[in-house]
Short mmCIF file of C-alpha atoms and ligand atoms in Angstrom, two decimals:
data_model
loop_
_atom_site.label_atom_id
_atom_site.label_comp_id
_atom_site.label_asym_id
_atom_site.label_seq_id
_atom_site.Cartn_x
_atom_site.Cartn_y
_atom_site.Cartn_z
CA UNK A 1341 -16.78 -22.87 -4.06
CA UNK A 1342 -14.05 -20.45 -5.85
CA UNK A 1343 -15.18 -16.79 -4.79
CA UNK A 1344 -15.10 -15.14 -8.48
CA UNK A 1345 -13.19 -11.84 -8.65
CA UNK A 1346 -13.44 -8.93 -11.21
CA UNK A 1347 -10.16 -7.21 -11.67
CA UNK A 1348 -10.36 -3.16 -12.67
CA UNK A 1349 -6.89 -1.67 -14.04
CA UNK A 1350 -4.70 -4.45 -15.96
CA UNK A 1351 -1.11 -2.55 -15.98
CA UNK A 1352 1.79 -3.54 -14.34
CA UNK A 1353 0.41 -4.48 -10.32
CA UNK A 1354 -3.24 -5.90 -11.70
CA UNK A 1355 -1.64 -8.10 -14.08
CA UNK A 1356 0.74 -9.24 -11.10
CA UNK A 1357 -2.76 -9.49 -8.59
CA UNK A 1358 -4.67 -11.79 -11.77
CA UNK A 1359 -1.64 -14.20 -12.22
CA UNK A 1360 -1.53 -14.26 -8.42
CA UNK A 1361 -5.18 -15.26 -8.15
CA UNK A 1362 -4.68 -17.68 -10.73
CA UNK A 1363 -1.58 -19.74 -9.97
CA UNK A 1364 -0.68 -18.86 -6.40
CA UNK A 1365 -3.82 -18.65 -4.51
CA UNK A 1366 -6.59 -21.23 -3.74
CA UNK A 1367 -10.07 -20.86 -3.79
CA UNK A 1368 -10.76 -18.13 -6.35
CA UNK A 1369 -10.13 -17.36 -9.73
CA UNK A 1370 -10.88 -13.91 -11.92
CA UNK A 1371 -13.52 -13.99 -13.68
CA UNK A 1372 -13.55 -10.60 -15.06
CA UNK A 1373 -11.33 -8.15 -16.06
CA UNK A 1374 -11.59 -4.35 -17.26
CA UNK A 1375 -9.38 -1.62 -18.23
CA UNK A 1376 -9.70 2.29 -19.84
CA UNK A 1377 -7.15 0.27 -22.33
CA UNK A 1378 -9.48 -1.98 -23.75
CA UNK A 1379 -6.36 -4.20 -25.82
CA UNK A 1380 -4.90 -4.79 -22.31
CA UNK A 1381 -7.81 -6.02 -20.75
CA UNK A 1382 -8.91 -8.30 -23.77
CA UNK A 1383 -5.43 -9.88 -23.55
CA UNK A 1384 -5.61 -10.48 -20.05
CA UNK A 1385 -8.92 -11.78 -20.40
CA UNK A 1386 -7.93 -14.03 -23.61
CA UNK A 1387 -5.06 -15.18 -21.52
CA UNK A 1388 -6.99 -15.94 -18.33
CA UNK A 1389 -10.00 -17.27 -19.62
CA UNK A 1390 -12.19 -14.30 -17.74
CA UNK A 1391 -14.58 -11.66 -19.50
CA UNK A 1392 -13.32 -8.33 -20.39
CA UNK A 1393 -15.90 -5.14 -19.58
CA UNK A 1394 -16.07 -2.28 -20.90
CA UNK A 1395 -15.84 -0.30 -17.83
CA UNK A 1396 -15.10 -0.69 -14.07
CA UNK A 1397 -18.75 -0.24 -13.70
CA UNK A 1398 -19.96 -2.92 -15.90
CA UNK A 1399 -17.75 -5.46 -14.00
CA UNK A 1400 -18.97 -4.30 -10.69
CA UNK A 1401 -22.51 -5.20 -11.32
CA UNK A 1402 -22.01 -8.30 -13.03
CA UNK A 1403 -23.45 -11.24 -11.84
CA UNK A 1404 -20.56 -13.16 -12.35
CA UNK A 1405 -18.49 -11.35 -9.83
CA UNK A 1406 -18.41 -11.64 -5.94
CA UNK A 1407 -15.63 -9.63 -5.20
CA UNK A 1408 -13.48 -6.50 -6.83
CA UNK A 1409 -10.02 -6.01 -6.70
CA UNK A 1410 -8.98 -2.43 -8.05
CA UNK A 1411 -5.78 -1.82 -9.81
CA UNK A 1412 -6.43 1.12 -11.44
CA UNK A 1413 -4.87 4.34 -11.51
CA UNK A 1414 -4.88 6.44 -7.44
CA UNK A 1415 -7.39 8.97 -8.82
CA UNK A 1416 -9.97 6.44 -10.21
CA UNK A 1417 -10.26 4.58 -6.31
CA UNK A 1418 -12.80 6.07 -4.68
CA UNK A 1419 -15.42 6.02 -7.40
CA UNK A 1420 -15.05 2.31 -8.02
CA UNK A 1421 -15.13 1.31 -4.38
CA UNK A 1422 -18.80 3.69 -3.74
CA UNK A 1423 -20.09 1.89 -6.91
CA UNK A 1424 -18.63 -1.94 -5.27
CA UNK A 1425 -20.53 -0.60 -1.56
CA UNK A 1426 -23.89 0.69 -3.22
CA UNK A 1427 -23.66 -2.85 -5.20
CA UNK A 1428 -22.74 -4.53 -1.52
CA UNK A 1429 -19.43 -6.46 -3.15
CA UNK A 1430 -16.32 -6.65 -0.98
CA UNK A 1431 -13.62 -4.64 -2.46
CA UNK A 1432 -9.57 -4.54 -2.47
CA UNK A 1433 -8.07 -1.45 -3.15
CA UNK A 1434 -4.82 -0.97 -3.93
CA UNK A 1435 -3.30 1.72 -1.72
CA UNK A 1436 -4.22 4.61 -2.14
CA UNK A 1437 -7.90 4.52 -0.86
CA UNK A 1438 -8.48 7.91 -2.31
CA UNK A 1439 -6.61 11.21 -3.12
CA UNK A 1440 -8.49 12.95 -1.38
CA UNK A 1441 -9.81 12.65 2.57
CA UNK A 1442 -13.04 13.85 1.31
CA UNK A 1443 -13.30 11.25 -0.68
CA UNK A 1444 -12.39 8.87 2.31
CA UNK A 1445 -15.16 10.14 4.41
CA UNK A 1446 -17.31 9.64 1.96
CA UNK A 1447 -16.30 5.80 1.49
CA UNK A 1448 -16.44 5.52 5.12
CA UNK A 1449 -20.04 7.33 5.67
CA UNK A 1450 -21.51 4.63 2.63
CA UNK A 1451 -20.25 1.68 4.09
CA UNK A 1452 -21.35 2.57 7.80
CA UNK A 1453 -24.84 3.45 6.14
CA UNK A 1454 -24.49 -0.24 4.34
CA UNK A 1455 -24.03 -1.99 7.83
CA UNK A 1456 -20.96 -4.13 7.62
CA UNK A 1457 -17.25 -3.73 6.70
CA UNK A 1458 -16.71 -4.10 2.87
CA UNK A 1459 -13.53 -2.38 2.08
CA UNK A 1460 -10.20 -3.04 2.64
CA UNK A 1461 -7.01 -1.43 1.59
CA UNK A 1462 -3.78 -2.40 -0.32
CA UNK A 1463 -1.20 -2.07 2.45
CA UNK A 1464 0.42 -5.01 2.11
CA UNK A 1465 3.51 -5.11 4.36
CA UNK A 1466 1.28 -5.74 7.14
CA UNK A 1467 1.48 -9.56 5.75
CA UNK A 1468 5.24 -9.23 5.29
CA UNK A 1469 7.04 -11.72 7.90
CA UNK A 1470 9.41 -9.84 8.35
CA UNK A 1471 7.44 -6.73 9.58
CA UNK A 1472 5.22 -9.00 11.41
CA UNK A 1473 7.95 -10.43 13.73
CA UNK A 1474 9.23 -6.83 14.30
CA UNK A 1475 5.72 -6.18 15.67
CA UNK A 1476 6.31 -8.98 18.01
CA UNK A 1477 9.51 -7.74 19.20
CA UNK A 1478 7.80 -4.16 20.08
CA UNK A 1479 5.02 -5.86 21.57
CA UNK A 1480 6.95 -8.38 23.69
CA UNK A 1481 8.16 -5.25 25.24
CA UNK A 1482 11.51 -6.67 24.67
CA UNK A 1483 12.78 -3.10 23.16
CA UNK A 1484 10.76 -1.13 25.99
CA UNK A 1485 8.87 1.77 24.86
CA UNK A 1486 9.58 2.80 21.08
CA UNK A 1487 11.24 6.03 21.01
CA UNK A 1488 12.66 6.61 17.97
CA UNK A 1489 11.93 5.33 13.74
CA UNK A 1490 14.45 5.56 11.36
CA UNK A 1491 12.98 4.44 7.91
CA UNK A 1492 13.63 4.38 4.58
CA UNK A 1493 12.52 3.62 0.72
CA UNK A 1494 14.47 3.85 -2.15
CA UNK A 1495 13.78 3.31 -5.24
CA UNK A 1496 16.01 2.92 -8.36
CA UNK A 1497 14.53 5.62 -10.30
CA UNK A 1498 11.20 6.64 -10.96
CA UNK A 1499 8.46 7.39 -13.87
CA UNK A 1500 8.71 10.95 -15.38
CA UNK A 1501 5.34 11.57 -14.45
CA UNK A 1502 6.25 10.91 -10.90
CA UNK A 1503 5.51 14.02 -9.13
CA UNK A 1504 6.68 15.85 -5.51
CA UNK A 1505 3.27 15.18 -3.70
CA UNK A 1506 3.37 11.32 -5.38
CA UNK A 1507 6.40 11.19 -3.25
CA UNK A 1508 4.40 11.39 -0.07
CA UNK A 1509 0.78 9.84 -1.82
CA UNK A 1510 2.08 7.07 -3.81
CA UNK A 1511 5.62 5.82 -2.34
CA UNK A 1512 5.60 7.25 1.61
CA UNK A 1513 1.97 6.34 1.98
CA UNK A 1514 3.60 2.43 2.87
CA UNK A 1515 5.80 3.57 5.61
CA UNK A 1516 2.89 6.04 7.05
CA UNK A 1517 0.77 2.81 7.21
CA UNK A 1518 3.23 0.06 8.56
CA UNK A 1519 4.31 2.87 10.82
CA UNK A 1520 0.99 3.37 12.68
CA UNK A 1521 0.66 -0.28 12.47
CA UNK A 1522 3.66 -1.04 14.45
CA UNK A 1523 3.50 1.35 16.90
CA UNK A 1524 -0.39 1.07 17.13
CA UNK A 1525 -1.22 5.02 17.54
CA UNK A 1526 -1.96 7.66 15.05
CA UNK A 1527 0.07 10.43 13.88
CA UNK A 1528 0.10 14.26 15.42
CA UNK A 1529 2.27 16.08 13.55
CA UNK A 1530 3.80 16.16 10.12
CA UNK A 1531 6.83 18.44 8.22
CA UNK A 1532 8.69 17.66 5.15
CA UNK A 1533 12.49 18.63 4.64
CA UNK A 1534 14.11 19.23 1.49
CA UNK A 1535 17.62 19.96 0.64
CA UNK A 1536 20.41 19.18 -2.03
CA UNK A 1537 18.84 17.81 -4.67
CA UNK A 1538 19.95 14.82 -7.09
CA UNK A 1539 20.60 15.80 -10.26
CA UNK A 1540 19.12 12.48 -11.77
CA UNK A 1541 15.47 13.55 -10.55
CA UNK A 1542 13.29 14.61 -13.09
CA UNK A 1543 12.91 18.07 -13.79
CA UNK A 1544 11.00 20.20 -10.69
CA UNK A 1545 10.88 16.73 -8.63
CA UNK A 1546 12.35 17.78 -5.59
CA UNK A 1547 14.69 14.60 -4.46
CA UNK A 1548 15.42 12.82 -2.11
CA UNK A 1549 12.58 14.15 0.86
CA UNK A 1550 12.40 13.54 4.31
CA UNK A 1551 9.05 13.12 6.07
CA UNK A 1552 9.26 13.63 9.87
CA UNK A 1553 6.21 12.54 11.95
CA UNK A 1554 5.73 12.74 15.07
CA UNK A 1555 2.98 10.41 17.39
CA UNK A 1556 0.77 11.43 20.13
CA UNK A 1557 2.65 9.88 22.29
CA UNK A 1558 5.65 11.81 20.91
CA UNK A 1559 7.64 9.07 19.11
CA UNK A 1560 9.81 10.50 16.64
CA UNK A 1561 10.02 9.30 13.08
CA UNK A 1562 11.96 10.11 10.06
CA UNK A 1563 11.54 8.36 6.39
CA UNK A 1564 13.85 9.17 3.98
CA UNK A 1565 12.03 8.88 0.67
CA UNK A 1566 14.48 8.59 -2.09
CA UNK A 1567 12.73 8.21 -6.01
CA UNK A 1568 16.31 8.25 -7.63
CA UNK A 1569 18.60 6.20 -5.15
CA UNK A 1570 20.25 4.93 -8.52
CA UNK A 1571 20.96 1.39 -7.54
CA UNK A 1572 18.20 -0.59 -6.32
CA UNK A 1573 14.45 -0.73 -4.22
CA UNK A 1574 15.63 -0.76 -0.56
CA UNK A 1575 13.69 -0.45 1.98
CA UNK A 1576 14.92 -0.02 5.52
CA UNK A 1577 13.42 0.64 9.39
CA UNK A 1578 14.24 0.11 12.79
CA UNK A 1579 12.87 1.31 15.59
CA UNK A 1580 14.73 2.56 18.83
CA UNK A 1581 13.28 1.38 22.46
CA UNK A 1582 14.40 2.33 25.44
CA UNK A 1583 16.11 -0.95 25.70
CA UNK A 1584 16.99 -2.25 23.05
CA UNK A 1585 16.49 -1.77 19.04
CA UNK A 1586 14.53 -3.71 16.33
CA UNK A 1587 15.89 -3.20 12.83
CA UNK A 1588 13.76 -5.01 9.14
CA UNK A 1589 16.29 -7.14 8.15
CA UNK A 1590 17.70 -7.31 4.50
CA UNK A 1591 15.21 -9.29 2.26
CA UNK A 1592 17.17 -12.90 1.89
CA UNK A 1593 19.47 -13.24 -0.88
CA UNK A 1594 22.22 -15.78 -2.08
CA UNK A 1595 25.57 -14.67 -0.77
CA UNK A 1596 27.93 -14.66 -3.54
CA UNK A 1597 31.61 -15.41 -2.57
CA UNK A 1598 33.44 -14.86 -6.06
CA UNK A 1599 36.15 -13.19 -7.67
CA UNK A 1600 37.70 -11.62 -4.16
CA UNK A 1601 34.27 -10.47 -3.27
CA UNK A 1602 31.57 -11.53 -0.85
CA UNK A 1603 28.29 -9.90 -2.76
CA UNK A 1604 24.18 -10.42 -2.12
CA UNK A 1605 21.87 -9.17 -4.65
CA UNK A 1606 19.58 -6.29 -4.04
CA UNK A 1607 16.39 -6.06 -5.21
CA UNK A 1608 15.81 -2.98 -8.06
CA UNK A 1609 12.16 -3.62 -8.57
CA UNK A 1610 9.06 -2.95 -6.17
CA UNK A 1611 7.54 -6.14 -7.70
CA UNK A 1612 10.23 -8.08 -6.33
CA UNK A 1613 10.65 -6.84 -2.86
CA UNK A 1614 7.35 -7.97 -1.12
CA UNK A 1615 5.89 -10.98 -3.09
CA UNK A 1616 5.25 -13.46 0.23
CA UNK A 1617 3.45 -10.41 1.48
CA UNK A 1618 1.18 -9.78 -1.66
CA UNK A 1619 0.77 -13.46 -1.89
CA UNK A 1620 -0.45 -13.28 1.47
CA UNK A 1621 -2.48 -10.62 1.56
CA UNK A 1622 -4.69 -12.13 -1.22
CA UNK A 1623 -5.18 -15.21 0.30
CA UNK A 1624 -6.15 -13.67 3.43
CA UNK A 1625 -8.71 -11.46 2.09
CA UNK A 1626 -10.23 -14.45 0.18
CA UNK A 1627 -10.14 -16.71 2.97
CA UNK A 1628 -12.09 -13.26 4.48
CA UNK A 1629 -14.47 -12.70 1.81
CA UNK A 1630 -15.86 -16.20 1.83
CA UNK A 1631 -16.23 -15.98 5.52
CA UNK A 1632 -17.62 -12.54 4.97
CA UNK A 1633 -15.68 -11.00 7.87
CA UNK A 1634 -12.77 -8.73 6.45
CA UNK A 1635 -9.40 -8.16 8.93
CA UNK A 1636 -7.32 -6.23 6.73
CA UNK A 1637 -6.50 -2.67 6.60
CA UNK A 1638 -9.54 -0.67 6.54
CA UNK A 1639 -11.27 2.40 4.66
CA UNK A 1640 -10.15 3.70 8.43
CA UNK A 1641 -6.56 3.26 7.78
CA UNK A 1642 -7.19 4.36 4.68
CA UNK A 1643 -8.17 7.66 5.60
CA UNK A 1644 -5.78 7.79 8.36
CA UNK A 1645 -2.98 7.67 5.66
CA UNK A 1646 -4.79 10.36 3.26
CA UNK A 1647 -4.99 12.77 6.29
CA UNK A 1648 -1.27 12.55 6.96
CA UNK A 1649 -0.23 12.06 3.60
CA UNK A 1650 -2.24 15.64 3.14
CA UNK A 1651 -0.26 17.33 6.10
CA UNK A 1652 2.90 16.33 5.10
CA UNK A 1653 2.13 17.79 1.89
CA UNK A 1654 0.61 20.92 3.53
CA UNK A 1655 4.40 21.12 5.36
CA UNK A 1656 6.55 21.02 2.26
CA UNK A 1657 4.18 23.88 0.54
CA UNK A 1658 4.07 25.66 3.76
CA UNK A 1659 7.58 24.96 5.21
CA UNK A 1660 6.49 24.00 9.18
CA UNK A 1661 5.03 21.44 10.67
CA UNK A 1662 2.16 21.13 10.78
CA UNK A 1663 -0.71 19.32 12.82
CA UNK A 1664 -2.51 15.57 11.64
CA UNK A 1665 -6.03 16.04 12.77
CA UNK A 1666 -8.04 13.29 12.05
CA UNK A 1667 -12.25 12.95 12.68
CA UNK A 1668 -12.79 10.89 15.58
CA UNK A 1669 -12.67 7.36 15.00
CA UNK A 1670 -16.40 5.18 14.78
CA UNK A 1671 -17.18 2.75 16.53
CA UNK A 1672 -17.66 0.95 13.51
CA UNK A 1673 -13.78 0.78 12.58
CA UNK A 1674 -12.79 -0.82 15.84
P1 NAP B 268 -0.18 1.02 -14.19
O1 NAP B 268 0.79 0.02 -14.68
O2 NAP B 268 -0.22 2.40 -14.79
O3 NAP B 268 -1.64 0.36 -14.33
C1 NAP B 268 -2.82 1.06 -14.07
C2 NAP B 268 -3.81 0.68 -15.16
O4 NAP B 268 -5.08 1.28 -14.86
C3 NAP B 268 -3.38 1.20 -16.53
O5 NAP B 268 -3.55 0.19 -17.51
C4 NAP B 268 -4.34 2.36 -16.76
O6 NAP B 268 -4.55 2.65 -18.14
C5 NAP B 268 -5.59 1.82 -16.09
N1 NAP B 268 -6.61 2.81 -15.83
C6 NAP B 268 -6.47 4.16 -15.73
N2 NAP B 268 -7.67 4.72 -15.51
C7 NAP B 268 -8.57 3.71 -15.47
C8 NAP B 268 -9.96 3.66 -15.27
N3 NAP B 268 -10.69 4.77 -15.07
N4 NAP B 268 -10.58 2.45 -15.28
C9 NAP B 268 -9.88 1.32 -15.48
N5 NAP B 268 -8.53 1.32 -15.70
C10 NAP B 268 -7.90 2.50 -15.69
O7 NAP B 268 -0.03 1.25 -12.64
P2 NAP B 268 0.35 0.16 -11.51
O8 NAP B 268 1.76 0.30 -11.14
O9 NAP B 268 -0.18 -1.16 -11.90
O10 NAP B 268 -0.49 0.76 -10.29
C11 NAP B 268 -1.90 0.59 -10.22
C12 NAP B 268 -2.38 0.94 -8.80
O11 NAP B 268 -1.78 0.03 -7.89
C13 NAP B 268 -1.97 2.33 -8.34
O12 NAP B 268 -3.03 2.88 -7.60
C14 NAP B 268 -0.77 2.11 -7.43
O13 NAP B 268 -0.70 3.07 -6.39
C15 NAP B 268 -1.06 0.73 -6.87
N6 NAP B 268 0.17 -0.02 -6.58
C16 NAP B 268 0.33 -0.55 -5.36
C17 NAP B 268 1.49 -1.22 -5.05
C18 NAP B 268 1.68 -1.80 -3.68
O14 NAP B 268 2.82 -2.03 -3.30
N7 NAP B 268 0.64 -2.10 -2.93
C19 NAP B 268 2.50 -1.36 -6.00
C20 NAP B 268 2.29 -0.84 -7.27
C21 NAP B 268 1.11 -0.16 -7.56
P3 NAP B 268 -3.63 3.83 -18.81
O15 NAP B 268 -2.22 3.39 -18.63
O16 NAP B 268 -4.10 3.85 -20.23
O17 NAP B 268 -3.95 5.07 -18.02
#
């Protein structure tokens, strides 16, 4: 039977997630769609044959949805995913869980009281292949121990509402998950560097920033986030062993001998950078949901990532580092 999914948020990635559902993956379709722009969602619905609600929590109680996927704007997370655990619905978020790590706790605290895991979170370059093999490598102990990351993201340019701590909440937030997930440990301390800044950033975003983290077991990490790199979404790590290095390789492209030059495209949207691992991700978590037993990223990792998204942010207000102190973790998450 196709597990029936309501969609909240119809912009730009929950238009991407419904056509997903629809034409790439197997055994579900959406059902349901909302958004605070009701023309949006009454296109997508018109388009996709679902039923457009007038609000996320309409669609959550609806009989004629299973499961939730929410693709709404950061600060509207938490509040959907309480009402999808109070109505005991399996939930996707897209990253991030929640703004705040109060809010995380909370999530956390009603789904332990509701028995059984329900939530998972939109960090989807744990499906990327790519990222995946690296974990093997690092595993394998080929490398040795992991010493050292060096990471990046780019991105072309950037919305003008983008804003210093989005940065660290909205763009970082990926590497601080596939980071921990790589190296499987948490975080201990966090500091933010600034310095010359590109004239192309919008006005009082301060551009390009480095986020250093450091791991309990004192790996050292730096991630250049870069909101105006001017030419394209790049995303870069590799991480130094004592033996031996393991680097992401460049996304495949057609090389391009022509003209006297030898040229591969690079990618200048997000959209286009991780589709096999979106594609992925989906499938998994509806394979998941009709097996009702979730194994993606959880409101855990979720609120691991708020935490040190926080003290990173707490570092470039404050100027030090400063520590990551997360609750300890329950039993429930392991
Ligand atoms: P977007 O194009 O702005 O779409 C968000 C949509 O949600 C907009 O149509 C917005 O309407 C609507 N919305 C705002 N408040 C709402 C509410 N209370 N209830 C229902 N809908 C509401 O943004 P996006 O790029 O698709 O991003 C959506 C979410 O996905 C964000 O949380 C983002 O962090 C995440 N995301 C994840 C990835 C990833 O790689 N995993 C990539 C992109 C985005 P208005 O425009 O009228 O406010």
């Amino acid at each position: 039977m196709e597990l029936r999914i309501g969609v909240i948020g119809t912009g730009g990635i929950g238009r991407d997630h419904i056509r997903r559902l629809t034409d790439v993956i197997t055994g579900a379709k959406v059902t349901a769609v909302t958004d605070i722009n009701k023309e949006i969602a009454d296109k997508a619905a018109k388009q996709y044959h679902a039923l457009s609600f007038p609000t996320g929590e309409d669609l959550i109680e609806s009989p004629e949805v299973d499961a939730v996927l929410i693709a709404s704007w950061d600060p509207t997370h938490a509040g959907y995913v309480l009402s999808c655990i109070q109505a005991g619905k399996y939930v996707l978020c897209e990253k991030p869980l929640a703004t705040t790590a109060r809010d995380c706790l909370k999530i956390m605290d009603a789904e332990m009281s509701y028995g059984k895991r329900l939530v998972q979170v939109g960090f989807m370059r744990r499906y990327d292949k790519d990222y995946r093999a690296m974990k093997e490598v690092i595993q394998s102990g080929r490398i040795g121990e992991p010493l050292l990351v060096h990471a990046c993201h780019r991105n072309r340019t950037h919305i003008t509402s983008h804003s210093n701590d989005m940065t660290v909440t909205n763009s970082g937030i990926h590497e601080i998950d596939i980071l921990r997930w790589l190296l499987e440990e948490e975080y201990a301390s966090a500091q933010v560097l600034t310095g010359k800044q590109n004239k192309n950033a919008a006005e009082g975003l301060q551009d390009p920033q480095i986020l250093l983290l450091k791991t309990k077991n004192g790996v050292q990490i730096g991630i250049e986030v870069n909101m105006t790199s001017g030419y394209g979404y790049d995303i870069q790590c590799e991480i130094v062993g004592e033996t031996g290095t393991v680097r992401l390789p460049d996304p495949s492209a057609l090389l391009i001998r022509s003209e006297g030059k030898h040229t591969h495209q690079i990618f200048t949207e997000w959209s286009q950078r991780f589709v096999d691992a979106y594609d992925n991700e989906l499938q998994q978590w509806v394979n998941d949901v009709k097996k009702a037993t979730l194994s993606g990223p959880s409101a855990w990792d979720g609120y691991a990532a708020c935490i040190t998204a926080d003290a990173l942010i707490r570092s470039r207000n404050s100027g030090t580092s400063v520590p990551v102190t997360l609750q300890r973790r329950p039993e429930f998450y392991d």
